[in-house]
Coordinates of C-alpha atoms in Angstrom, one line a residue:
Chain A
M1 CA 33.6 41.3 17.8
S2 CA 30.1 41.1 16.4
T3 CA 28.9 38.8 13.8
E4 CA 25.4 37.8 14.5
N5 CA 23.4 40.4 12.7
G6 CA 19.7 40.7 13.7
G7 CA 17.7 41.6 16.8
P8 CA 17.5 40.0 19.9
G9 CA 14.7 37.6 18.8
E10 CA 17.2 35.9 16.6
S11 CA 19.8 33.3 17.9
D12 CA 21.0 34.5 21.3
P13 CA 24.8 34.4 21.4
T14 CA 24.6 34.0 25.2
E15 CA 23.2 30.5 24.7
S16 CA 26.6 29.4 22.9
F17 CA 29.4 30.1 25.6
T18 CA 29.7 27.9 28.8
Q19 CA 29.7 30.1 31.8
G20 CA 31.9 29.7 34.7
D21 CA 29.4 29.4 37.4
E22 CA 27.2 26.7 35.8
D23 CA 29.0 23.9 38.1
D24 CA 29.4 24.0 41.7
E25 CA 32.7 22.3 41.6
P26 CA 35.5 22.5 38.9
R27 CA 35.1 19.5 36.4
I28 CA 38.8 19.2 35.9
S29 CA 41.2 19.0 39.0
F30 CA 44.8 20.0 38.6
Y31 CA 47.8 19.3 40.5
G32 CA 49.0 22.6 42.0
G33 CA 45.5 23.8 42.5
R34 CA 42.8 25.7 40.4
G35 CA 45.5 28.1 39.2
M36 CA 47.0 25.5 37.2
S37 CA 44.3 25.4 34.9
A38 CA 45.5 28.7 33.4
F39 CA 48.7 27.0 32.4
P40 CA 47.8 26.5 28.7
I41 CA 46.8 30.1 28.1
A42 CA 49.9 31.4 30.1
F43 CA 52.1 29.2 28.1
F44 CA 50.7 30.6 24.8
I45 CA 51.1 34.2 26.0
L46 CA 54.7 33.6 26.8
W47 CA 55.2 31.7 23.5
A48 CA 53.5 34.8 21.6
I49 CA 55.6 37.5 23.3
A50 CA 58.8 35.5 22.7
Q51 CA 57.9 34.8 18.9
T52 CA 56.1 37.9 17.9
A53 CA 57.8 40.7 20.2
L54 CA 61.2 39.4 21.1
W55 CA 62.1 37.6 17.9
R56 CA 59.8 39.5 15.5
I57 CA 58.2 36.4 13.7
S58 CA 54.6 37.3 12.7
D59 CA 53.8 33.8 11.7
T60 CA 50.3 32.5 12.6
G61 CA 51.3 28.9 12.1
G62 CA 53.9 29.4 14.9
L63 CA 51.1 30.6 17.4
V64 CA 49.3 27.7 16.6
V65 CA 52.3 25.4 17.6
G66 CA 52.4 27.6 20.8
I67 CA 48.8 26.9 21.9
L68 CA 49.0 23.2 20.9
L69 CA 51.9 22.8 23.2
G70 CA 50.4 24.6 25.9
L71 CA 47.4 22.4 25.6
I72 CA 49.6 19.2 25.6
F73 CA 51.7 20.3 28.5
G74 CA 48.7 21.3 30.5
M75 CA 47.2 17.8 30.3
F76 CA 50.3 16.5 32.4
F77 CA 49.0 18.5 35.4
V78 CA 45.6 16.9 35.4
R79 CA 44.6 14.9 38.3
G80 CA 42.8 11.5 37.3
N81 CA 41.2 10.9 34.0
W82 CA 42.5 12.9 31.1
K83 CA 39.5 12.3 29.0
T84 CA 37.6 15.1 30.7
Y85 CA 40.3 17.5 29.8
A86 CA 40.3 16.3 26.2
N87 CA 36.5 16.8 26.0
T88 CA 36.8 20.2 27.4
I89 CA 39.0 21.1 24.4
F90 CA 36.2 20.0 22.0
E91 CA 33.6 21.7 24.0
G92 CA 35.6 25.0 23.8
M93 CA 36.5 24.7 20.2
T94 CA 32.6 24.2 19.3
Q95 CA 31.4 27.5 20.7
P96 CA 29.3 29.0 18.2
V97 CA 30.5 32.5 19.1
A98 CA 33.9 31.6 18.0
V99 CA 32.6 30.0 14.8
T100 CA 30.7 33.1 13.9
A101 CA 33.7 35.2 14.1
I102 CA 35.6 33.0 11.8
V103 CA 32.7 33.1 9.2
A104 CA 32.7 36.9 9.5
W105 CA 36.5 37.1 8.9
I106 CA 36.4 34.9 5.6
W107 CA 33.2 36.7 4.4
A108 CA 34.7 40.2 5.0
G109 CA 38.2 39.0 3.5
M110 CA 36.5 37.8 0.3
F111 CA 34.5 41.2 0.1
A112 CA 37.5 43.4 0.9
E113 CA 39.9 41.6 -1.5
L114 CA 37.3 42.0 -4.3
L115 CA 37.0 45.8 -3.8
Q116 CA 40.8 46.0 -3.8
D117 CA 41.2 44.0 -6.9
G118 CA 38.4 46.3 -8.2
G119 CA 40.3 49.6 -8.0
F120 CA 38.8 50.9 -4.8
V121 CA 41.9 51.9 -3.2
D122 CA 42.9 53.9 -6.4
G123 CA 39.4 55.7 -6.1
L124 CA 40.1 56.4 -2.5
V125 CA 43.3 57.9 -3.1
W126 CA 41.9 60.1 -6.0
L127 CA 39.0 61.1 -3.7
A128 CA 41.5 62.2 -0.8
D129 CA 43.7 63.9 -3.2
V130 CA 41.0 65.9 -4.7
G131 CA 39.4 66.6 -1.5
G132 CA 42.6 68.0 0.0
I133 CA 42.8 65.3 2.6
G134 CA 46.6 64.8 2.9
A135 CA 48.8 62.6 5.2
T136 CA 47.9 64.4 8.3
L137 CA 44.1 64.5 8.0
F138 CA 43.9 60.9 6.7
P139 CA 44.0 59.0 9.9
A140 CA 41.2 60.9 11.7
M141 CA 39.2 60.5 8.5
T142 CA 39.7 57.0 8.4
F143 CA 38.6 56.7 12.1
V144 CA 35.3 58.6 11.4
L145 CA 34.6 56.2 8.4
A146 CA 35.5 53.1 9.9
A147 CA 33.2 54.0 12.9
L148 CA 30.4 54.8 10.7
F149 CA 31.1 51.7 8.7
T150 CA 31.1 49.4 11.7
T151 CA 28.0 51.0 13.3
G152 CA 26.3 50.3 10.0
I153 CA 27.1 46.6 9.8
G154 CA 27.7 45.8 13.2
T155 CA 30.8 43.7 12.8
G156 CA 34.2 45.3 14.1
Y157 CA 36.2 42.4 12.9
G158 CA 34.8 42.6 9.4
S159 CA 35.2 46.4 9.3
A160 CA 38.9 46.0 10.5
I161 CA 39.3 43.7 7.5
A162 CA 37.9 45.8 5.1
F163 CA 39.5 48.9 6.2
V164 CA 43.2 47.4 6.5
T165 CA 42.7 46.2 3.1
L166 CA 41.3 49.2 1.5
F167 CA 42.2 52.3 3.4
F168 CA 45.6 51.3 4.9
P169 CA 47.3 51.2 1.4
A170 CA 45.5 54.3 0.4
G171 CA 46.7 56.0 3.5
L172 CA 50.4 54.9 3.1
L173 CA 50.3 56.2 -0.6
L174 CA 49.3 59.5 0.6
G175 CA 52.1 59.6 3.2
A176 CA 50.0 58.8 6.5
N177 CA 51.9 57.0 9.4
P178 CA 51.2 53.2 9.1
V179 CA 51.0 52.7 13.0
L180 CA 48.5 55.5 13.4
L181 CA 46.4 54.5 10.4
F182 CA 46.1 50.9 12.0
G183 CA 45.2 52.5 15.3
A184 CA 42.6 54.8 13.7
I185 CA 41.0 51.5 12.0
L186 CA 40.9 49.7 15.3
S187 CA 39.3 52.6 17.0
G188 CA 36.7 52.9 14.3
S189 CA 36.0 49.2 14.7
I190 CA 35.6 49.6 18.6
F191 CA 33.2 52.6 18.1
G192 CA 30.8 50.5 16.1
D193 CA 31.2 47.1 17.8
N194 CA 30.4 49.0 21.1
L195 CA 27.6 51.1 19.9
A196 CA 25.8 49.3 17.0
P197 CA 22.4 47.9 18.1
V198 CA 23.2 45.0 15.7
S199 CA 26.7 44.3 17.3
D200 CA 26.9 40.9 18.8
T201 CA 28.9 42.4 21.9
T202 CA 26.0 45.1 22.4
I203 CA 23.2 42.2 22.2
V204 CA 25.4 40.2 24.8
S205 CA 25.9 42.9 27.1
A206 CA 22.2 43.9 27.1
V207 CA 20.9 40.1 27.3
T208 CA 23.3 39.1 30.1
Q209 CA 22.3 42.1 32.2
D210 CA 18.7 41.7 31.5
S211 CA 18.3 44.9 29.7
D212 CA 16.5 46.1 26.5
I213 CA 19.0 46.7 23.3
G214 CA 17.5 50.3 22.6
G215 CA 18.0 51.5 26.0
V216 CA 21.5 50.1 26.3
V217 CA 22.4 51.9 23.0
A218 CA 20.9 55.1 24.1
S219 CA 22.5 54.9 27.5
R220 CA 25.9 54.2 26.3
F221 CA 26.0 56.9 23.7
K222 CA 27.1 59.5 26.3
Y223 CA 30.3 57.4 27.0
V224 CA 31.2 56.5 23.4
I225 CA 30.8 60.0 22.1
V226 CA 33.1 61.5 24.9
A227 CA 35.8 59.2 24.0
A228 CA 35.2 59.5 20.2
V229 CA 35.6 63.2 20.3
L230 CA 38.9 63.0 22.1
A231 CA 40.2 60.2 19.9
F232 CA 39.3 62.2 16.7
A233 CA 41.2 65.3 18.4
G234 CA 44.1 62.7 19.2
Y235 CA 44.4 61.4 15.4
L236 CA 44.2 65.1 14.3
V237 CA 47.0 66.2 16.4
A238 CA 49.1 62.9 16.1
G239 CA 48.6 63.0 12.4
Q240 CA 50.6 66.5 12.4
F241 CA 53.5 65.0 14.4
M242 CA 53.8 61.4 13.2
G243 CA 55.2 61.4 9.7
G244 CA 54.6 58.7 6.9
L245 CA 57.1 56.6 5.0
G246 CA 58.8 58.1 1.9
I247 CA 57.5 55.7 -0.9
G248 CA 60.0 56.3 -3.8
G249 CA 59.7 60.1 -3.8
D250 CA 58.5 61.2 -7.4
A251 CA 57.1 57.7 -7.7
Q252 CA 54.6 58.4 -4.7
E253 CA 53.5 61.6 -6.4
L254 CA 53.0 59.9 -9.8
L255 CA 50.8 57.3 -8.3
V256 CA 48.6 59.8 -6.6
A257 CA 48.3 61.8 -9.9
E258 CA 47.6 58.7 -11.9
S259 CA 44.7 57.4 -9.6
E260 CA 41.2 57.6 -11.1
P261 CA 37.7 57.8 -9.6
I262 CA 36.3 54.8 -11.2
G263 CA 37.0 52.5 -8.4
L264 CA 34.7 54.6 -6.1
I265 CA 31.9 52.8 -7.7
H266 CA 32.6 50.4 -4.8
L267 CA 31.2 52.8 -2.6
L268 CA 27.9 51.2 -3.9
S269 CA 29.0 47.9 -2.9
M270 CA 29.8 49.1 0.7
G271 CA 26.5 51.0 0.6
V272 CA 24.7 47.6 -0.1
V273 CA 26.4 45.9 2.7
I274 CA 25.3 48.7 5.4
G275 CA 21.8 48.8 4.0
A276 CA 21.3 45.3 4.2
A277 CA 22.5 45.1 7.6
V278 CA 20.7 48.0 8.9
A279 CA 17.5 46.4 7.4
G280 CA 18.2 43.5 9.6
R281 CA 19.5 41.2 7.3
H282 CA 22.1 38.4 8.6
I283 CA 25.6 39.7 8.3
V284 CA 26.6 36.7 6.1
E285 CA 23.7 37.6 3.8
A286 CA 24.5 41.4 3.7
I287 CA 28.3 40.8 2.9
S288 CA 27.3 38.3 0.3
W289 CA 25.1 40.9 -1.4
G290 CA 28.1 43.2 -1.4
I291 CA 30.2 40.6 -2.9
V292 CA 27.8 40.2 -5.6
V293 CA 27.5 43.9 -6.3
A294 CA 31.2 44.3 -6.3
A295 CA 31.6 41.4 -8.8
V296 CA 28.8 42.4 -11.2
S297 CA 29.9 46.4 -11.0
G298 CA 33.5 45.5 -11.6
L299 CA 32.9 43.1 -14.6
A300 CA 30.5 45.6 -16.2
L301 CA 32.9 48.7 -15.8
G302 CA 36.0 46.5 -16.8
L303 CA 37.7 46.9 -13.5
L304 CA 37.6 43.3 -12.9
S305 CA 37.8 40.0 -15.4
L306 CA 36.3 36.7 -14.2
G307 CA 39.7 35.3 -14.0
D308 CA 40.6 37.9 -11.4
I309 CA 37.7 36.8 -9.2
V310 CA 38.6 32.9 -9.6
M311 CA 41.3 31.4 -11.7
F312 CA 41.9 27.6 -12.0
N313 CA 45.7 27.2 -12.8
A314 CA 45.7 23.7 -14.1
P315 CA 48.7 21.7 -15.2
E316 CA 49.4 20.8 -18.9
D317 CA 48.5 17.2 -18.4
A318 CA 45.3 17.6 -16.8
P319 CA 42.7 15.5 -18.7
L320 CA 40.4 18.2 -19.7
A321 CA 42.8 21.5 -19.2
Q322 CA 43.6 21.6 -22.9
P323 CA 40.1 21.3 -24.5
L324 CA 38.6 23.9 -22.1
E325 CA 41.6 26.4 -22.0
F326 CA 39.2 29.1 -23.7
L327 CA 37.3 29.3 -20.5
P328 CA 38.2 32.8 -18.9
V329 CA 38.7 31.1 -15.5
L330 CA 41.3 28.6 -16.8
T331 CA 44.8 28.9 -17.3
I332 CA 47.4 26.1 -18.1
V333 CA 50.4 26.7 -16.3
E334 CA 54.0 24.9 -17.0
D335 CA 55.5 25.3 -13.6
P336 CA 54.3 22.6 -11.3
G337 CA 54.6 25.0 -8.4
A338 CA 52.1 27.3 -10.0
V339 CA 49.3 24.9 -10.0
S340 CA 46.7 26.4 -7.8
V341 CA 43.2 28.0 -7.5
G342 CA 43.7 32.0 -7.4
G343 CA 41.8 35.0 -7.6
S344 CA 40.1 37.6 -5.2
L345 CA 38.0 35.2 -3.5
I346 CA 40.5 32.6 -2.5
N347 CA 43.0 35.3 -1.7
G348 CA 40.7 37.2 0.5
A349 CA 39.6 34.1 2.5
A350 CA 42.9 32.3 2.6
G351 CA 44.6 34.5 5.0
F352 CA 42.2 33.6 7.9
F353 CA 42.3 29.8 7.6
E354 CA 45.2 29.7 10.1
L355 CA 43.9 32.3 12.3
A356 CA 40.6 30.4 12.6
I357 CA 42.4 27.3 13.9
L358 CA 44.5 29.5 16.1
V359 CA 41.4 31.2 17.7
L360 CA 39.5 27.9 18.1
L361 CA 42.5 26.6 20.1
I362 CA 42.8 29.6 22.3
I363 CA 39.0 29.3 23.0
A364 CA 39.7 25.8 24.1
A365 CA 42.3 26.8 26.3
A366 CA 40.1 29.5 27.8
Q367 CA 37.6 26.8 28.4
I368 CA 40.1 24.7 30.1
M369 CA 40.6 27.7 32.5
I370 CA 37.0 28.0 33.4
R371 CA 36.4 24.4 33.9
G372 CA 39.4 24.0 35.9
G373 CA 38.4 26.8 38.1
A374 CA 41.3 29.4 37.8
F375 CA 38.8 32.0 36.3
Q376 CA 36.4 31.5 39.1
A377 CA 39.2 31.7 41.8
I378 CA 40.3 35.1 40.7
L379 CA 36.5 36.4 40.4
D380 CA 35.6 35.1 43.8
W381 CA 38.8 36.7 45.3
S382 CA 38.2 40.2 43.5
I383 CA 34.3 40.2 44.5
E384 CA 35.4 39.2 48.2
N385 CA 38.4 41.7 48.5
L386 CA 38.1 44.4 46.1
A387 CA 34.4 45.2 45.5
T388 CA 34.0 46.7 49.0
N389 CA 32.1 49.8 48.2
V390 CA 30.3 51.0 44.9
R391 CA 33.3 52.8 43.5
N392 CA 35.4 49.8 44.0
A393 CA 32.8 47.5 42.7
E394 CA 32.6 49.5 39.4
L395 CA 36.3 49.6 39.1
T396 CA 36.3 45.8 39.9
M397 CA 33.9 45.3 37.0
V398 CA 36.0 47.3 34.8
G399 CA 39.1 45.2 35.7
S400 CA 37.5 41.9 35.7
A401 CA 36.0 42.7 32.2
A402 CA 39.3 43.7 31.0
L403 CA 41.2 40.5 32.4
I404 CA 38.8 38.2 30.7
N405 CA 39.5 39.9 27.3
A406 CA 43.1 39.3 27.9
V407 CA 42.5 35.6 27.8
I408 CA 39.6 34.9 25.5
T409 CA 40.7 36.4 22.3
I410 CA 37.1 36.6 20.7
N411 CA 35.5 39.4 22.7
T412 CA 31.9 38.4 22.5
A413 CA 32.9 35.0 23.9
A414 CA 34.8 36.9 26.5
E415 CA 31.8 38.9 27.4
V416 CA 29.3 35.9 27.7
A417 CA 31.8 34.3 30.3
I418 CA 32.0 37.4 32.4
G419 CA 28.4 38.6 32.2
P420 CA 27.2 36.6 35.0
Y421 CA 30.0 38.0 37.6
I422 CA 29.5 41.7 36.2
S423 CA 25.7 41.1 37.0
K424 CA 26.6 39.6 40.5
I425 CA 28.8 42.6 41.5
G426 CA 26.5 45.2 40.1
E427 CA 23.2 43.8 41.6
R428 CA 25.0 43.7 45.1
F429 CA 25.1 47.6 44.9
N430 CA 22.0 47.9 43.1
L431 CA 23.5 49.2 39.9
N432 CA 20.9 49.3 37.2
G433 CA 20.9 46.9 34.1
Y434 CA 22.0 49.8 31.7
R435 CA 24.9 50.8 33.6
R436 CA 26.3 47.2 34.2
A437 CA 26.0 46.5 30.5
N438 CA 27.7 49.4 29.6
I439 CA 30.6 48.8 32.0
L440 CA 30.6 45.3 30.4
D441 CA 30.5 46.1 26.7
A442 CA 33.2 49.2 26.7
Q443 CA 35.8 47.0 28.2
T444 CA 35.0 44.1 26.0
A445 CA 34.9 46.3 22.7
A446 CA 37.8 48.2 23.6
L447 CA 40.3 45.5 24.8
G448 CA 39.2 43.2 22.2
Y449 CA 41.2 45.5 19.7
I450 CA 44.0 46.5 21.9
F451 CA 45.7 43.4 23.3
P452 CA 48.3 42.3 20.5
W453 CA 46.7 38.8 20.5
S454 CA 43.2 39.8 20.4
G455 CA 40.7 38.9 17.6
G456 CA 40.3 42.4 16.1
V457 CA 44.0 43.0 16.0
L458 CA 44.9 39.8 14.5
A459 CA 42.2 39.9 11.9
G460 CA 43.4 43.5 10.8
Y461 CA 47.1 42.2 10.9
T462 CA 46.2 39.1 8.9
A463 CA 44.9 41.3 6.1
M464 CA 47.8 43.5 6.3
Q465 CA 50.0 40.5 5.5
D466 CA 48.7 40.4 2.0
L467 CA 49.2 43.9 1.1
P468 CA 52.8 43.7 0.0
G469 CA 51.9 41.1 -2.6
E470 CA 49.2 43.4 -4.1
Y471 CA 51.4 46.5 -4.6
D472 CA 54.7 47.0 -6.1
W473 CA 55.5 49.9 -3.9
L474 CA 54.3 48.5 -0.5
T475 CA 57.0 46.5 1.4
A476 CA 56.7 44.2 4.4
D477 CA 58.8 46.8 6.6
M478 CA 56.0 49.6 6.0
L479 CA 53.5 47.3 8.0
A480 CA 52.3 48.2 11.5
T481 CA 52.9 45.4 14.1
P482 CA 50.1 44.5 16.6
V483 CA 52.7 45.6 19.5
E484 CA 53.5 48.9 17.9
V485 CA 49.7 49.9 17.4
V486 CA 48.8 49.3 21.1
P487 CA 49.3 52.9 22.4
F488 CA 47.7 54.3 19.4
V489 CA 44.2 52.5 19.4
F490 CA 42.8 55.9 21.0
Q491 CA 39.1 55.1 21.1
G492 CA 39.8 52.0 23.0
W493 CA 42.1 53.6 25.8
L494 CA 39.8 56.6 26.0
L495 CA 36.7 54.4 26.4
V496 CA 38.5 52.4 29.4
A497 CA 39.6 55.7 30.8
V498 CA 36.1 57.2 30.5
F499 CA 34.9 54.2 32.5
V500 CA 37.5 54.5 35.3
V501 CA 36.6 58.2 35.6
A502 CA 33.0 57.5 35.5
A503 CA 33.4 54.7 38.2
I504 CA 35.3 57.4 40.6
T505 CA 33.1 60.4 39.8
G506 CA 29.7 58.8 39.4
F507 CA 29.2 60.0 35.9
G508 CA 26.3 58.2 34.4
R509 CA 25.7 56.0 37.3
E510 CA 22.2 54.8 37.7
Y511 CA 20.6 52.7 40.3
V512 CA 17.8 50.4 40.0
I513 CA 15.8 53.1 42.3
D514 CA 16.5 55.8 39.4
R515 CA 15.3 53.6 36.5
E516 CA 15.1 49.9 35.6
S517 CA 16.0 48.6 32.4
E518 CA 13.2 47.4 30.2
E519 CA 12.4 44.1 28.9
V520 CA 15.5 42.2 27.0
A521 CA 13.0 41.4 24.0
R522 CA 12.3 45.3 23.3
L523 CA 14.5 46.9 20.7
Chain B
M1 CA 10.4 57.4 27.6
S2 CA 10.9 59.2 24.4
F3 CA 13.6 58.5 22.0
L4 CA 15.6 61.7 22.8
K5 CA 15.1 61.4 26.7
K6 CA 16.7 58.0 26.4
Y7 CA 19.7 59.6 24.9
L8 CA 19.8 62.4 27.4
K9 CA 19.3 60.4 30.6
G10 CA 22.2 59.8 32.9
W11 CA 24.4 62.9 31.9
Q12 CA 25.1 63.6 35.5
F13 CA 27.3 62.6 38.4
R14 CA 25.4 60.3 40.8
E15 CA 26.4 60.2 44.4
T16 CA 27.8 56.9 46.1
N17 CA 25.2 57.5 48.8
P18 CA 21.8 58.1 47.5
S19 CA 19.2 59.5 50.0
L20 CA 15.9 57.7 50.5
E21 CA 12.7 59.0 52.2
V22 CA 10.6 57.3 55.0
G23 CA 7.7 55.7 53.1
D24 CA 9.3 55.2 49.9
V25 CA 8.5 52.0 48.3
I26 CA 11.5 50.7 46.3
D27 CA 12.3 47.5 44.4
V28 CA 15.9 46.3 45.2
F29 CA 18.2 43.4 45.3
V30 CA 19.2 41.9 48.7
A31 CA 22.9 41.5 49.0
E32 CA 23.3 39.3 52.3
S33 CA 21.3 38.2 55.2
N34 CA 22.9 37.1 58.4
S35 CA 19.9 36.2 60.4
A36 CA 16.6 34.4 59.8
T37 CA 14.6 37.6 59.7
E38 CA 16.6 40.7 58.5
G39 CA 18.5 41.4 55.1
H40 CA 21.0 43.9 53.9
V41 CA 20.5 46.1 51.0
Y42 CA 23.3 48.2 49.4
I43 CA 22.0 50.9 47.2
G44 CA 25.7 52.3 46.2
D45 CA 27.0 52.8 49.7
T46 CA 23.6 53.5 51.2
H47 CA 22.8 50.7 53.7
L48 CA 19.3 49.4 54.4
I49 CA 18.5 46.6 56.9
V50 CA 15.4 45.0 55.8
E51 CA 13.3 43.3 58.3
G52 CA 11.5 40.2 57.0
A53 CA 14.1 39.6 54.2
G54 CA 15.5 36.2 55.3
P55 CA 18.2 34.2 53.6
E56 CA 15.7 33.0 50.9
T57 CA 15.7 36.6 49.5
V58 CA 19.5 37.0 49.1
E59 CA 20.4 37.9 45.5
R60 CA 16.8 38.3 44.6
Q61 CA 14.9 41.7 44.0
V62 CA 12.3 42.6 46.7
R63 CA 9.9 45.3 47.3
V64 CA 10.8 47.2 50.3
R65 CA 9.0 50.1 52.2
V66 CA 11.5 52.5 53.9
T67 CA 10.6 52.9 57.7
E68 CA 13.6 54.7 58.9
F69 CA 16.3 56.8 57.2
D70 CA 19.3 58.8 58.6
A71 CA 20.3 61.2 55.7
A72 CA 23.6 61.9 57.4
S73 CA 25.0 58.5 57.7
T74 CA 22.8 57.3 54.7
T75 CA 21.6 54.1 56.5
G76 CA 18.0 53.2 57.6
R77 CA 15.5 50.2 57.9
G78 CA 12.8 49.2 55.8
E79 CA 10.0 46.4 55.8
F80 CA 10.0 43.3 53.2
I81 CA 6.8 43.5 51.3
E82 CA 7.2 40.8 48.5
V83 CA 9.8 39.2 46.1
V84 CA 9.5 40.9 42.7
G85 CA 12.3 39.6 40.6
E86 CA 15.3 37.3 40.2
S87 CA 19.0 38.0 39.6
S88 CA 19.9 38.3 35.8
Y89 CA 22.7 35.6 36.5
T90 CA 20.5 33.0 38.2
S91 CA 17.5 33.3 35.8

């Protein structure tokens, strides 16, 4: 993920997630042992597989019911007072790292929708057409631009939402393969989430391993760039072989030919967001400035009207509706079902409301697993039995970071939870802070955008759900699903592969006797 | 370290059993201690028995002077000088 923009001197994300080793004994005791505390998460994962993969129902509301039932059924296995179990749900749901992710989703959703309604996609199609970037090159270019954008703003979730909203439909229209496009967008998010100094996951990886952020970024560059070069080549090659969808034959050519460059003014809005983020502004502030610039430039150039941004659709009998009907943001509707507030801002934000609740509940279930000791049991076993030499220790670090990301969908939260164990295993073999931080963050950044139920994939997929309503030519069967995209998140898989190879061969390995990481506070 | 050097550092394959020299003074974490006066340090798979590093030094960073080292088996002995740091997960 990454939401908290700014240097390490600002709020420390590591303060916000309860770590598994804070208590000597599990606080919640379960019938059937510590492993039963994984019941709510396990129940949810099975539910999600059945609903989304077996029955192909991509309804977030259904997943919310799945995790709610998991939490309810899990309670029946608790020994003694159930109050602690209930309190742990609250403890999990109020973790600031989860809330900051949700804030980033909503802000990015509003920003992306505003750019979409302001003709940015049209501008992109024009630019790609004029520049000769056809269907085969488009996924590779999308990967590079998403990587640069994410590295600039530091939020992979926000970037996934923006690129799915803007680049995904442009790519489809140019004839690119939807699954490959979604994979390229997620890959770009991984690149930036992993490397950006202002990314939450970068900060957490450095802080939990007692290392300076500048040193961590510099030392991980070698792994990230090796994976990125291969991923870029992968998208180039796959683009040749994976065809796009036929979109109405001549209609497609007509739409491309009719595209206009004016929407490219929103490159300015994106530039403002990147500039503000790089200048150290909080991500909420940076995206807010982007929203203001997008709205003002869209209105000035006639790309948007005030009613496109916010529109109150009032019933005829509302007391002040008729007298104020002249307002550009008020419309009187006859159909009672059409009474609503509409426009870019609400459309952009609303898609994430259900997802926000879902993620809070998953974090709560993960907290049950931590407090109940299932997580501790797995890690204790792995330290004792798997980390028997330095090579196996590094592979265990890769595996345990992967495991936690499978369970906790917000990757920053997962990273905070696993940080102490990575430190414990690494210090045993005197691996230095940079090496530990890099192993930790690579798996976190990668798998947070690979697992179909991970925050990055769900954020992008949620943004995608709105697209058929925006374009006449785009239908629901053209969308890529979270399960389909798994093999095509090249940057993620390659990053994990680079670290498996690095653990086996010793590539990039540094011991504390080679170099000690500098103080955390130094950027 | 310069900006460029930071980016170029570590482009190499580091062995699992790094060598040490007698007389080296190194700051390392103590993995375990199974007696009152000796601690075990692993630098990768290189094993050093440190005299004077008792149970109170386990999972803390200590300064050690290497007193014996066999490059073939990458094992050796050292003497404890002082505690210089804490683990990042206990601090």
